[in-house]
């Protein structure tokens, strides 16, 4: 059905569900999380619940109780599909926001016509302000006479990850409930403010609960934010605009090359545990060097096979230089570059770089090749991003990728890695 305030064409939900089932585990057998953003009436929620149950069958994970006090591990949910969304009282709040008197007589008609206004979760918090949210997970559904608990129950029991947005003060929103786990969504702007004042609370929250971060709504050009702040504070769901092929998206691709590229990366122990006095990891703290990464860039080759002779320069061979650096906690971030080798399709740099790392577990090695242009913007020659702790030490032929992350057929760098 079509929705207002969206720039996407309508898609039938059954088509989506069938496609998800068909391709869910082609790339990985790890669990697939479906995040639903719905504003359905209770009867439509029951209908959707039936469609989900019928389509996915035994693939669907159904929690044993209404609220979980601990999330199952990814290993325990292999080849299972799990649902993440707000609990059904969301629609009650939608009615309140629109005005009960105005909507009550037309709700069924609007639902049939498919014109219920979609309030996108990203748009709700696009300004990043820390404002109270209308939704209240603790309120009883029965408070609203229009809410049909018997009908909505079928939908509610399918939800493994109960989602919500911050209500009231940020410190209260980040409180850990020992009897219930949940998912909290923050915009990138809210995350920036929260990490400045409640960094320790965020990490304590993510030790048991799920934190989702999403781009602010003003990024209409599909640009992205730096994901490292979210990852270094333990956020598990870091949403990206996939159309924006920028540095941030390359970091995401590199980050998830760990663990075989399955889409799941276990957080380091220091983000999962508290210290003897209840202290937690502080990504801003001044820490001693834990590991030193030495990277030697010998040479590069393959451009003459993958590009035309005039792609970089119409009248001479290209002038390549390489940039090598680290993305991670602020203390470890740095970029260095080789000298430019002029007029060579096979540049030989033979240069070594040393990177002292305070938190190597969260460090990514960034590699880029540019073609120097004196009069214009430098031409892109390839890139890759690799988790430092996953690097195989020794001399390696490292394949480069294009801006979108697709691997070139022939372009490689000959490099040596040493982690001390």
Coordinates of C-alpha atoms in Angstrom, one line a residue:
X1 CA 0.0 0.0 0.0
X2 CA 1.2 3.6 -0.6
X3 CA 2.3 5.7 2.3
X4 CA 2.4 9.5 2.7
X5 CA 5.8 11.2 3.4
X6 CA 7.8 8.5 1.6
X7 CA 9.6 8.6 -1.8
X8 CA 9.3 4.8 -2.3
X9 CA 6.8 2.9 -4.4
X10 CA 4.4 0.6 -2.6
X11 CA 5.2 -3.0 -2.2
X12 CA 2.9 -5.8 -1.2
X13 CA 4.0 -7.2 2.2
X14 CA 3.6 -10.8 1.0
X15 CA 6.0 -10.2 -1.8
X16 CA 8.5 -8.9 0.7
X17 CA 8.0 -11.8 3.1
X18 CA 8.4 -14.4 0.3
X19 CA 11.5 -12.8 -1.0
X20 CA 13.0 -12.6 2.5
X21 CA 12.3 -16.3 3.0
X22 CA 13.9 -17.2 -0.4
X23 CA 17.1 -15.3 0.1
X24 CA 17.4 -15.1 3.9
X25 CA 20.3 -17.5 4.3
X26 CA 22.1 -17.3 1.0
X27 CA 24.9 -15.2 2.3
X28 CA 25.0 -16.4 5.9
X29 CA 23.3 -18.9 8.2
X30 CA 23.4 -16.5 11.0
X31 CA 20.0 -15.1 12.2
X32 CA 18.1 -12.6 10.1
X33 CA 16.5 -9.7 11.9
X34 CA 13.4 -8.1 10.3
X35 CA 12.7 -4.6 11.6
X36 CA 9.1 -3.6 11.1
X37 CA 7.9 0.0 11.1
X38 CA 4.1 -0.3 11.3
X39 CA 1.1 1.7 12.2
X40 CA -1.5 -1.0 11.8
X41 CA -4.9 -1.4 13.4
X42 CA -5.2 -4.3 15.8
X43 CA -7.1 -6.5 13.2
X44 CA -4.4 -5.8 10.6
X45 CA -1.7 -6.6 13.1
X46 CA -3.4 -10.0 13.5
X47 CA -3.5 -10.4 9.8
X48 CA 0.2 -9.6 9.4
X49 CA 1.0 -12.0 12.2
X50 CA -0.8 -14.8 10.3
X51 CA 1.1 -13.9 7.1
X52 CA 4.5 -13.9 8.9
X53 CA 3.7 -17.2 10.6
X54 CA 2.4 -18.9 7.5
X55 CA 5.3 -17.7 5.3
X56 CA 8.3 -18.4 7.5
X57 CA 7.0 -21.5 9.4
X58 CA 9.7 -23.2 11.4
X59 CA 12.2 -20.5 10.3
X60 CA 10.5 -18.0 12.5
X61 CA 11.8 -17.7 16.1
X62 CA 8.9 -17.2 18.5
X63 CA 9.9 -16.2 22.1
X64 CA 8.7 -18.4 24.9
X65 CA 7.4 -15.4 26.9
X66 CA 6.1 -11.9 26.2
X67 CA 9.3 -10.2 27.4
X68 CA 12.8 -11.7 27.5
X69 CA 15.3 -11.1 30.3
X70 CA 18.1 -12.1 28.0
X71 CA 18.5 -12.2 24.2
X72 CA 19.4 -15.6 22.7
X73 CA 22.9 -15.7 21.2
X74 CA 23.4 -15.6 17.4
X75 CA 24.8 -19.1 17.6
X76 CA 21.5 -20.3 19.1
X77 CA 19.5 -18.7 16.4
X78 CA 21.3 -20.0 13.3
X79 CA 19.0 -20.2 10.3
X80 CA 16.2 -18.4 12.2
X81 CA 14.2 -15.3 11.4
X82 CA 13.5 -12.9 14.3
X83 CA 11.1 -9.9 14.4
X84 CA 12.1 -6.5 15.9
X85 CA 9.4 -3.8 16.2
X86 CA 7.5 -1.7 18.7
X87 CA 4.9 -3.5 20.7
X88 CA 1.2 -3.2 19.5
X89 CA 0.3 -0.3 21.8
X90 CA 2.1 1.8 19.2
X91 CA -1.2 2.1 17.3
X92 CA -3.0 3.4 20.4
X93 CA -0.5 6.2 20.6
X94 CA -1.0 6.9 16.8
X95 CA -4.7 7.4 17.5
X96 CA -3.9 9.7 20.4
X97 CA -1.6 11.8 18.3
X98 CA -4.2 12.2 15.6
X99 CA -7.1 12.9 18.0
X100 CA -9.3 10.1 19.1
X101 CA -12.6 11.8 18.1
X102 CA -11.4 12.5 14.6
X103 CA -9.9 9.2 13.8
X104 CA -12.1 6.7 15.6
X105 CA -14.9 6.7 13.1
X106 CA -12.6 6.5 10.1
X107 CA -9.8 4.1 11.2
X108 CA -11.2 1.0 9.5
X109 CA -11.8 2.9 6.3
X110 CA -8.4 4.4 6.3
X111 CA -6.8 1.1 6.9
X112 CA -8.7 -0.5 4.0
X113 CA -7.6 2.3 1.7
X114 CA -4.0 2.0 2.9
X115 CA -3.8 5.7 3.7
X116 CA -2.7 5.5 7.4
X117 CA 0.1 8.1 7.6
X118 CA 3.4 6.4 8.0
X119 CA 5.5 8.1 10.7
X120 CA 9.0 6.9 9.9
X121 CA 11.2 6.1 12.9
X122 CA 14.1 7.9 11.3
X123 CA 12.1 11.1 10.7
X124 CA 10.7 11.2 14.2
X125 CA 14.1 12.0 15.6
X126 CA 15.7 13.7 12.6
X127 CA 16.5 16.8 14.5
X128 CA 18.3 14.8 17.2
X129 CA 16.7 16.6 20.1
X130 CA 16.4 14.7 23.3
X131 CA 12.7 15.0 23.7
X132 CA 10.2 12.8 25.5
X133 CA 8.5 10.3 23.2
X134 CA 4.8 9.6 23.2
X135 CA 5.3 5.9 23.3
X136 CA 5.3 4.3 26.7
X137 CA 6.2 0.6 26.8
X138 CA 4.9 0.3 30.4
X139 CA 1.4 1.5 29.8
X140 CA -1.4 -1.0 29.6
X141 CA -3.0 -1.6 26.2
X142 CA -6.4 -2.0 27.8
X143 CA -6.4 1.7 28.8
X144 CA -7.6 2.5 25.3
X145 CA -11.0 1.1 24.4
X146 CA -10.1 1.0 20.7
X147 CA -7.2 -1.3 21.4
X148 CA -8.1 -5.0 20.9
X149 CA -5.7 -7.0 23.1
X150 CA -7.0 -10.4 22.0
X151 CA -6.4 -9.6 18.3
X152 CA -3.1 -7.8 18.8
X153 CA -1.8 -10.6 21.0
X154 CA -1.0 -12.8 18.0
X155 CA 1.2 -10.1 16.6
X156 CA 2.9 -9.2 19.9
X157 CA 4.0 -12.7 20.7
X158 CA 6.1 -12.8 17.5
X159 CA 8.2 -9.9 18.6
X160 CA 11.6 -11.0 19.9
X161 CA 13.2 -7.5 20.1
X162 CA 10.9 -4.9 21.6
X163 CA 11.8 -1.5 20.2
X164 CA 11.4 2.0 21.4
X165 CA 12.7 5.5 21.4
X166 CA 14.0 7.5 24.4
X167 CA 11.4 9.0 26.7
X168 CA 12.2 11.9 29.0
X169 CA 15.8 12.2 30.2
X170 CA 18.5 10.3 28.4
X171 CA 19.9 8.8 31.6
X172 CA 16.4 7.3 32.3
X173 CA 16.1 5.9 28.8
X174 CA 19.5 4.1 29.2
X175 CA 18.6 2.5 32.5
X176 CA 19.1 -1.3 32.5
X177 CA 16.1 -3.4 33.5
X178 CA 17.3 -6.7 35.0
X179 CA 14.0 -8.3 34.1
X180 CA 13.6 -7.1 30.5
X181 CA 15.8 -6.6 27.5
X182 CA 14.9 -4.2 24.7
X183 CA 16.1 -2.2 21.7
X184 CA 16.6 1.6 21.9
X185 CA 16.9 3.8 18.8
X186 CA 18.9 7.0 18.7
X187 CA 19.7 9.4 15.9
X188 CA 23.4 10.1 15.2
X189 CA 22.8 13.6 16.8
X190 CA 21.3 12.1 19.9
X191 CA 24.2 9.6 20.1
X192 CA 26.7 12.5 19.9
X193 CA 25.1 14.3 22.8
X194 CA 24.6 11.1 24.8
X195 CA 28.3 10.0 24.4
X196 CA 29.4 13.4 25.7
X197 CA 27.4 13.2 28.9
X198 CA 26.4 9.6 29.4
X199 CA 29.1 7.5 27.7
X200 CA 29.4 5.0 30.5
X201 CA 25.6 4.6 30.7
X202 CA 25.5 3.7 27.0
X203 CA 28.1 1.0 27.3
X204 CA 26.3 -0.5 30.4
X205 CA 23.0 -0.4 28.4
X206 CA 24.6 -2.2 25.4
X207 CA 26.0 -5.0 27.6
X208 CA 22.5 -6.4 27.9
X209 CA 20.3 -4.5 25.5
X210 CA 20.4 -3.5 21.8
X211 CA 21.2 0.0 20.7
X212 CA 20.3 1.1 17.2
X213 CA 21.8 4.3 15.6
X214 CA 20.5 5.8 12.4
X215 CA 21.4 8.8 10.2
X216 CA 19.7 12.1 10.9
X217 CA 16.8 12.9 8.7
X218 CA 18.6 16.0 7.1
X219 CA 21.0 13.7 5.2
X220 CA 18.8 13.8 2.1
X221 CA 21.8 13.3 -0.1
X222 CA 22.4 9.8 1.4
X223 CA 25.6 10.8 3.1
X224 CA 26.6 9.0 6.3
X225 CA 28.0 9.7 9.8
X226 CA 31.2 8.2 11.2
X227 CA 30.2 4.8 12.7
X228 CA 33.2 4.4 15.0
X229 CA 31.6 6.4 17.8
X230 CA 28.6 4.0 17.8
X231 CA 30.8 0.9 17.6
X232 CA 33.2 2.0 20.3
X233 CA 30.3 2.5 22.6
X234 CA 28.9 -1.0 22.0
X235 CA 26.0 -0.2 19.6
X236 CA 24.9 -3.3 17.8
X237 CA 22.7 -1.9 15.0
X238 CA 24.4 1.0 13.2
X239 CA 22.2 2.0 10.2
X240 CA 23.7 3.4 7.0
X241 CA 22.4 5.1 3.9
X242 CA 23.5 2.4 1.4
X243 CA 23.4 4.8 -1.6
X244 CA 26.2 7.0 -0.2
X245 CA 29.5 5.4 -1.2
X246 CA 31.7 7.3 1.1
X247 CA 34.3 6.7 3.8
X248 CA 31.7 5.7 6.4
X249 CA 30.3 3.0 4.2
X250 CA 33.8 1.6 3.5
X251 CA 34.4 1.4 7.2
X252 CA 31.2 -0.6 7.6
X253 CA 32.3 -3.0 4.8
X254 CA 35.7 -3.4 6.4
X255 CA 34.3 -3.8 9.9
X256 CA 32.1 -6.7 8.8
X257 CA 34.9 -8.5 6.9
X258 CA 35.7 -9.9 10.3
X259 CA 34.3 -13.3 11.3
X260 CA 34.2 -14.5 7.7
X261 CA 32.0 -11.7 6.5
X262 CA 28.9 -13.4 8.0
X263 CA 27.3 -10.1 9.2
X264 CA 27.9 -10.7 12.9
X265 CA 31.0 -9.6 14.8
X266 CA 31.4 -10.3 18.5
X267 CA 32.2 -7.3 20.6
X268 CA 35.5 -7.4 22.5
X269 CA 35.3 -8.5 26.1
X270 CA 35.9 -5.1 27.5
X271 CA 32.6 -3.9 26.0
X272 CA 30.7 -6.8 27.4
X273 CA 32.0 -6.8 31.0
X274 CA 32.3 -4.4 33.9
X275 CA 35.4 -4.0 36.1
X276 CA 35.7 -5.0 39.8
X277 CA 34.3 -1.7 40.9
X278 CA 31.6 -1.4 38.3
X279 CA 33.7 0.6 35.9
X280 CA 33.3 0.2 32.1
X281 CA 35.4 0.9 29.0
X282 CA 36.0 4.5 28.2
X283 CA 36.8 5.1 24.5
X284 CA 38.0 8.6 25.3
X285 CA 40.5 7.6 28.0
X286 CA 44.2 7.9 27.5
X287 CA 45.4 4.3 27.3
X288 CA 48.8 2.7 26.9
X289 CA 49.8 1.3 23.6
X290 CA 48.7 -2.4 23.5
X291 CA 49.9 -3.4 20.0
X292 CA 52.0 -1.9 17.3
X293 CA 51.1 -2.6 13.7
X294 CA 53.8 -2.3 11.0
X295 CA 52.6 -2.0 7.4
X296 CA 55.0 -2.1 4.5
X297 CA 53.7 -1.1 1.1
X298 CA 56.0 -2.7 -1.6
X299 CA 54.2 -2.1 -4.9
X300 CA 50.9 -2.2 -6.8
X301 CA 49.8 -3.7 -10.1
X302 CA 46.7 -4.5 -12.1
X303 CA 45.5 -1.1 -13.2
X304 CA 46.7 -1.6 -16.7
X305 CA 44.5 -4.7 -17.0
X306 CA 41.4 -3.2 -15.4
X307 CA 41.5 0.3 -16.8
X308 CA 41.9 1.9 -20.2
X309 CA 45.3 3.4 -21.1
X310 CA 43.8 6.9 -20.9
X311 CA 41.6 6.5 -17.8
X312 CA 44.0 8.3 -15.5
X313 CA 46.0 10.5 -17.9
X314 CA 45.4 11.0 -21.6
X315 CA 49.1 11.5 -22.5
X316 CA 51.2 9.6 -20.0
X317 CA 51.1 6.6 -17.5
X318 CA 49.5 7.4 -14.1
X319 CA 51.2 8.9 -11.1
X320 CA 50.1 6.7 -8.1
X321 CA 50.5 7.3 -4.4
X322 CA 49.0 5.2 -1.5
X323 CA 47.4 6.4 1.7
X324 CA 47.5 4.0 4.7
X325 CA 46.0 4.7 8.1
X326 CA 43.8 3.6 11.0
X327 CA 40.2 4.1 12.0
X328 CA 39.2 3.3 15.6
X329 CA 39.2 5.1 18.9
X330 CA 40.2 8.7 18.6
X331 CA 43.8 8.2 19.9
X332 CA 44.5 5.6 17.2
X333 CA 43.1 7.5 14.2
X334 CA 45.7 8.6 11.7
X335 CA 46.4 8.6 7.9
X336 CA 49.8 8.5 6.2
X337 CA 50.9 8.5 2.6
X338 CA 53.7 7.3 0.3
X339 CA 55.5 9.4 -2.1
X340 CA 54.1 9.7 -5.6
X341 CA 55.6 7.5 -8.3
X342 CA 55.4 9.3 -11.6
X343 CA 54.6 7.7 -15.0
X344 CA 54.3 4.1 -13.8
X345 CA 51.5 1.5 -14.2
X346 CA 53.3 -0.6 -11.7
X347 CA 54.4 1.8 -8.9
X348 CA 57.0 0.6 -6.5
X349 CA 56.9 2.5 -3.2
X350 CA 58.8 0.2 -0.8
X351 CA 57.8 2.3 2.3
X352 CA 56.9 1.2 5.8
X353 CA 54.5 2.7 8.3
X354 CA 54.2 2.1 12.0
X355 CA 50.9 2.5 13.9
X356 CA 50.9 2.3 17.7
X357 CA 47.4 1.1 18.8
X358 CA 45.8 1.6 22.2
X359 CA 42.6 -0.4 21.3
X360 CA 43.6 -2.8 18.4
X361 CA 40.4 -4.8 18.8
X362 CA 38.4 -1.9 17.4
X363 CA 40.9 -0.7 14.8
X364 CA 40.5 -0.9 11.1
X365 CA 43.3 -0.6 8.6
X366 CA 42.4 1.8 5.8
X367 CA 44.2 1.6 2.4
X368 CA 43.6 3.9 -0.6
X369 CA 45.4 4.5 -3.9
X370 CA 45.1 7.9 -5.7
X371 CA 46.4 9.1 -9.0
X372 CA 48.0 12.5 -8.6
X373 CA 46.7 15.2 -10.8
X374 CA 48.3 18.6 -10.7
X375 CA 45.5 20.6 -12.1
X376 CA 42.4 18.7 -11.1
X377 CA 41.0 16.5 -8.3
X378 CA 43.1 13.4 -7.8
X379 CA 41.7 10.3 -9.5
X380 CA 40.5 7.3 -7.4
X381 CA 42.6 4.2 -7.8
X382 CA 41.2 1.7 -5.3
X383 CA 40.6 1.1 -1.6
X384 CA 40.1 -1.5 1.0
X385 CA 39.4 -1.6 4.7
X386 CA 40.5 -4.5 7.0
X387 CA 40.0 -5.3 10.7
X388 CA 43.4 -5.1 12.3
X389 CA 42.9 -8.2 14.5
X390 CA 42.0 -10.3 11.4
X391 CA 45.1 -9.4 9.4
X392 CA 47.2 -12.4 8.4
X393 CA 50.8 -11.5 9.2
X394 CA 53.5 -11.7 6.6
X395 CA 53.7 -10.6 2.9
X396 CA 50.3 -10.5 1.3
X397 CA 48.7 -9.6 -2.1
X398 CA 45.9 -7.3 -1.0
X399 CA 43.0 -6.9 -3.5
X400 CA 41.6 -3.4 -3.9
X401 CA 37.9 -2.4 -4.4
X402 CA 36.1 0.4 -6.2
X403 CA 34.2 3.2 -4.5
X404 CA 31.2 1.0 -4.0
X405 CA 33.2 -1.8 -2.4
X406 CA 33.3 -4.1 -5.4
X407 CA 36.6 -5.9 -5.8
X408 CA 38.6 -5.1 -8.9
X409 CA 39.5 -8.0 -11.1
X410 CA 43.2 -7.5 -11.1
X411 CA 44.3 -4.5 -8.9
X412 CA 46.5 -5.7 -6.0
X413 CA 49.0 -4.2 -3.6
X414 CA 51.9 -6.2 -2.3
X415 CA 52.1 -5.5 1.4
X416 CA 53.6 -6.9 4.6
X417 CA 51.8 -6.9 8.0
X418 CA 53.4 -7.3 11.4
X419 CA 51.5 -7.0 14.7
X420 CA 53.8 -6.7 17.7

